[in-house]
Coordinates of C-alpha atoms in Angstrom, one line a residue:
Chain Y
X1051 CA 131.8 15.0 191.0
X1052 CA 132.3 12.0 189.2
X1053 CA 136.2 12.0 187.7
X1054 CA 136.2 12.0 184.0
X1055 CA 139.2 10.8 181.5
X1056 CA 139.5 12.4 178.3
X1057 CA 142.5 12.2 175.8
X1058 CA 144.3 14.9 175.6
X1059 CA 144.5 15.9 172.0
X1060 CA 142.6 14.1 168.5
X1061 CA 143.0 15.3 164.6
X1062 CA 139.7 15.3 162.3
X1063 CA 139.6 15.8 159.0
X1064 CA 137.1 18.7 157.8
X1065 CA 133.9 17.4 156.5
X1066 CA 134.5 14.2 158.5
X1067 CA 132.6 13.3 161.9
X1068 CA 134.5 14.1 165.3
X1069 CA 134.1 11.3 167.7
X1070 CA 134.9 12.3 171.1
X1071 CA 135.2 10.1 174.0
X1072 CA 134.7 10.5 177.6
X1073 CA 135.1 8.0 180.4
X1074 CA 133.5 8.4 183.9
X1075 CA 133.0 5.1 185.4
X1076 CA 132.1 6.7 188.7
X1077 CA 129.2 8.4 187.7
X1078 CA 126.2 8.2 189.8
X1079 CA 122.6 8.0 188.8
X1080 CA 121.6 11.2 189.1
X1081 CA 124.5 13.0 187.4
X1082 CA 124.1 14.6 184.0
X1083 CA 127.0 14.4 181.3
X1084 CA 127.9 18.2 180.1
X1085 CA 129.9 19.2 177.3
X1086 CA 131.4 22.6 176.8
X1087 CA 134.0 23.9 174.2
X1088 CA 136.6 26.6 174.4
X1089 CA 138.2 28.1 171.3
X1090 CA 141.4 29.8 171.4
X1091 CA 141.4 33.2 173.4
X1092 CA 137.5 32.6 174.2
X1093 CA 135.4 31.9 177.2
X1094 CA 133.6 28.3 176.6
X1095 CA 130.8 27.6 175.1
X1096 CA 128.5 24.9 176.1
X1097 CA 127.3 22.2 173.8
X1098 CA 124.8 19.6 174.8
X1099 CA 124.1 17.7 177.9
X1100 CA 122.6 14.4 178.8
X1101 CA 121.4 11.9 181.6
X1102 CA 121.1 8.4 180.0
X1103 CA 118.9 9.2 176.7
X1104 CA 120.9 10.2 173.8
X1105 CA 120.6 13.7 172.6
X1106 CA 120.9 15.7 169.7
X1107 CA 121.0 19.7 169.1
X1108 CA 122.0 21.8 166.3
X1109 CA 125.7 21.6 167.6
X1110 CA 126.4 17.8 168.4
X1111 CA 124.7 14.6 169.3
X1112 CA 125.8 12.6 172.2
X1113 CA 125.7 8.9 173.0
X1114 CA 126.0 7.7 176.4
X1115 CA 126.5 3.9 176.8
X1116 CA 124.0 1.8 179.0
X1117 CA 125.6 1.4 181.8
X1118 CA 126.6 5.3 181.8
X1119 CA 130.2 4.9 182.4
X1120 CA 131.0 6.6 179.0
X1121 CA 129.9 9.2 176.4
X1122 CA 130.8 9.9 172.8
X1123 CA 130.5 13.4 171.6
X1124 CA 129.7 13.8 167.8
X1125 CA 130.4 16.4 165.7
X1126 CA 128.5 15.2 162.2
X1127 CA 130.6 17.1 159.9
X1128 CA 133.9 19.1 161.3
X1129 CA 134.9 22.1 160.3
X1130 CA 138.0 24.1 160.5
X1131 CA 136.1 26.5 162.9
X1132 CA 135.1 23.4 165.3
X1133 CA 139.4 23.3 166.1
X1134 CA 138.8 23.8 170.0
X1135 CA 139.4 22.3 173.3
X1136 CA 136.3 20.0 174.4
X1137 CA 135.2 19.5 177.9
X1138 CA 133.4 16.5 179.3
X1139 CA 132.0 17.4 183.0
X1140 CA 130.0 15.1 185.2
X1141 CA 127.8 16.6 188.1
X1142 CA 124.4 16.3 189.5
X1143 CA 122.3 19.6 188.4
X1144 CA 121.7 21.8 191.0
X1145 CA 124.1 20.5 193.7
X1146 CA 125.9 22.8 194.7
X1147 CA 127.5 25.9 192.8
X1148 CA 130.7 24.9 191.4
X1149 CA 131.2 23.8 187.7
X1150 CA 134.7 22.3 187.9
X1151 CA 136.5 22.5 184.2
X1152 CA 139.6 19.2 183.7
X1153 CA 142.1 19.2 181.2
X1154 CA 139.6 18.6 178.4
X1155 CA 140.6 17.1 174.7
X1156 CA 141.8 19.6 172.0
X1157 CA 140.9 18.9 168.8
X1158 CA 142.7 20.0 165.3
X1159 CA 140.5 19.5 162.6
X1160 CA 142.7 19.6 159.5
X1161 CA 142.1 20.6 155.8
Chain V
X1100 CA 117.9 38.0 175.8
X1101 CA 120.9 37.3 178.8
X1102 CA 124.1 39.3 178.2
X1103 CA 127.3 39.0 180.0
X1104 CA 129.7 42.1 179.7
X1105 CA 132.9 41.7 180.9
X1106 CA 136.1 44.5 180.7
X1107 CA 138.7 45.1 180.1
X1108 CA 139.5 42.7 177.0
X1109 CA 143.2 43.0 177.7
X1110 CA 145.2 44.2 180.6
X1111 CA 149.1 44.9 181.6
X1112 CA 150.0 45.9 184.6
X1113 CA 153.4 45.8 187.0
X1114 CA 153.9 43.9 189.7
X1115 CA 152.2 45.4 193.0
X1116 CA 150.0 47.7 191.4
X1117 CA 145.9 47.1 192.1
X1118 CA 143.0 45.3 190.0
X1119 CA 139.7 45.6 189.4
X1120 CA 138.0 43.4 186.9
X1121 CA 134.2 44.0 186.4
X1122 CA 131.6 41.8 185.1
X1123 CA 128.1 42.6 184.7
X1124 CA 124.9 40.6 183.6
X1125 CA 121.7 41.5 181.5
X1126 CA 118.6 39.7 181.3
X1127 CA 118.3 37.7 183.8
X1128 CA 117.9 38.2 187.7
X1129 CA 119.5 36.3 190.6
X1130 CA 122.2 34.8 188.7
X1131 CA 125.2 32.5 190.4
X1132 CA 128.2 34.2 189.2
X1133 CA 131.2 32.9 189.0
X1134 CA 135.2 34.2 188.6
X1135 CA 137.5 31.7 186.7
X1136 CA 141.1 31.8 185.7
X1137 CA 143.1 30.1 182.9
X1138 CA 146.7 30.3 183.0
X1139 CA 148.4 29.7 179.3
X1140 CA 147.8 26.3 177.8
X1141 CA 146.0 25.0 181.4
X1142 CA 142.6 24.1 182.2
X1143 CA 139.9 26.8 184.0
X1144 CA 140.6 27.2 187.7
X1145 CA 137.2 28.1 189.4
X1146 CA 138.7 31.2 191.9
X1147 CA 135.1 32.5 193.3
X1148 CA 131.3 31.7 193.0
X1149 CA 128.4 34.1 194.3
X1150 CA 124.8 32.6 194.6
X1151 CA 123.6 36.6 195.7
X1152 CA 124.6 40.0 196.4
X1153 CA 127.2 40.1 199.1
X1154 CA 127.6 36.5 198.8
X1155 CA 130.9 35.4 198.2
X1156 CA 132.8 31.9 198.4
X1157 CA 136.3 31.2 197.3
X1158 CA 137.6 28.3 196.3
X1159 CA 141.3 28.4 196.5
X1160 CA 143.5 30.8 198.6
X1161 CA 145.1 33.4 196.8
X1162 CA 146.2 37.2 196.2
X1163 CA 142.6 38.0 194.9
X1164 CA 139.5 39.3 196.0
X1165 CA 135.6 39.5 194.8
X1166 CA 132.5 41.4 195.5
X1167 CA 129.1 41.3 194.5
X1168 CA 127.7 44.8 195.2
X1169 CA 124.6 44.4 193.0
X1170 CA 122.5 41.6 191.9
X1171 CA 124.2 41.5 188.1
X1172 CA 127.6 42.6 189.0
X1173 CA 130.6 40.5 190.1
X1174 CA 133.6 42.4 190.7
X1175 CA 137.3 40.8 190.9
X1176 CA 140.2 42.7 193.1
X1177 CA 143.6 42.7 194.3
X1178 CA 145.3 45.3 196.3
X1179 CA 149.0 43.9 195.2
X1180 CA 149.4 42.1 191.8
X1181 CA 151.9 39.3 191.6
X1182 CA 153.5 37.8 188.7
X1183 CA 151.1 34.7 189.5
X1184 CA 148.1 36.3 188.7
X1185 CA 148.8 36.4 185.3
X1186 CA 146.1 34.6 182.9
X1187 CA 143.4 34.9 181.2
X1188 CA 140.0 35.7 183.5
X1189 CA 136.2 34.7 182.8
X1190 CA 133.4 35.5 184.2
X1191 CA 130.4 33.4 184.0
X1192 CA 126.6 33.0 185.2
X1193 CA 123.9 30.5 185.3
X1194 CA 120.2 30.5 186.8
X1195 CA 118.4 27.6 188.5
X1196 CA 119.6 24.4 188.6
X1197 CA 120.2 24.2 184.8
X1198 CA 124.5 23.7 185.1
X1199 CA 124.6 25.3 181.5
X1200 CA 126.9 28.1 182.1
X1201 CA 127.4 31.1 180.1
X1202 CA 130.6 32.8 179.8
X1203 CA 132.3 36.9 179.2
X1204 CA 134.7 37.1 176.7
X1205 CA 137.3 37.2 179.2
X1206 CA 139.9 39.4 180.4
X1207 CA 143.8 38.7 179.5
X1208 CA 145.8 39.8 182.5
X1209 CA 149.6 40.4 182.3
X1210 CA 151.5 41.3 185.2
X1211 CA 155.1 42.4 184.3

């Protein structure tokens, strides 16, 4: 699996967009980018994933650069409940049976 | 719809005592099942995964074991707990080629 690099922490004002970056410069052509988040004392929650096109769902948008070496998760209007650790994972879909979570980015949404 | 049940939510055990944590999944068949552990303030560490009944793969050598006696049941065990076994234990499942993992609510284990 390609390694990912995320900032350890970020702050965001409530109501503003939160932009969480992830570098995955060694990503290969068949690897997807997945995002999960973990709110304190809960299990991680799937947010979104993509291969090369930008993706949007009810929770967030995923912007993947044209060279696919980095991506950004966007929470368009952050709320206090979005305070969590956000994990960026790169993986070939269906390859093996393991999903490894790194350190992630601790997002603090402030009023 | 699919649901995952994990219990108990919290557990306090003395060093040297046995452990049994249970996880069950409903609404799906032949899921891949996972046990993760998270130490305080740390990331998630994959402990075990299973692709079918009786099939267990271990990621790290440790004091724990896992079993899958039924298709949708995954059990984490220990014969003698160590202080270092304390942590937040999470069960998860997925199906097919989709890497979308669904997690249980977790068990906070404190070994004293």
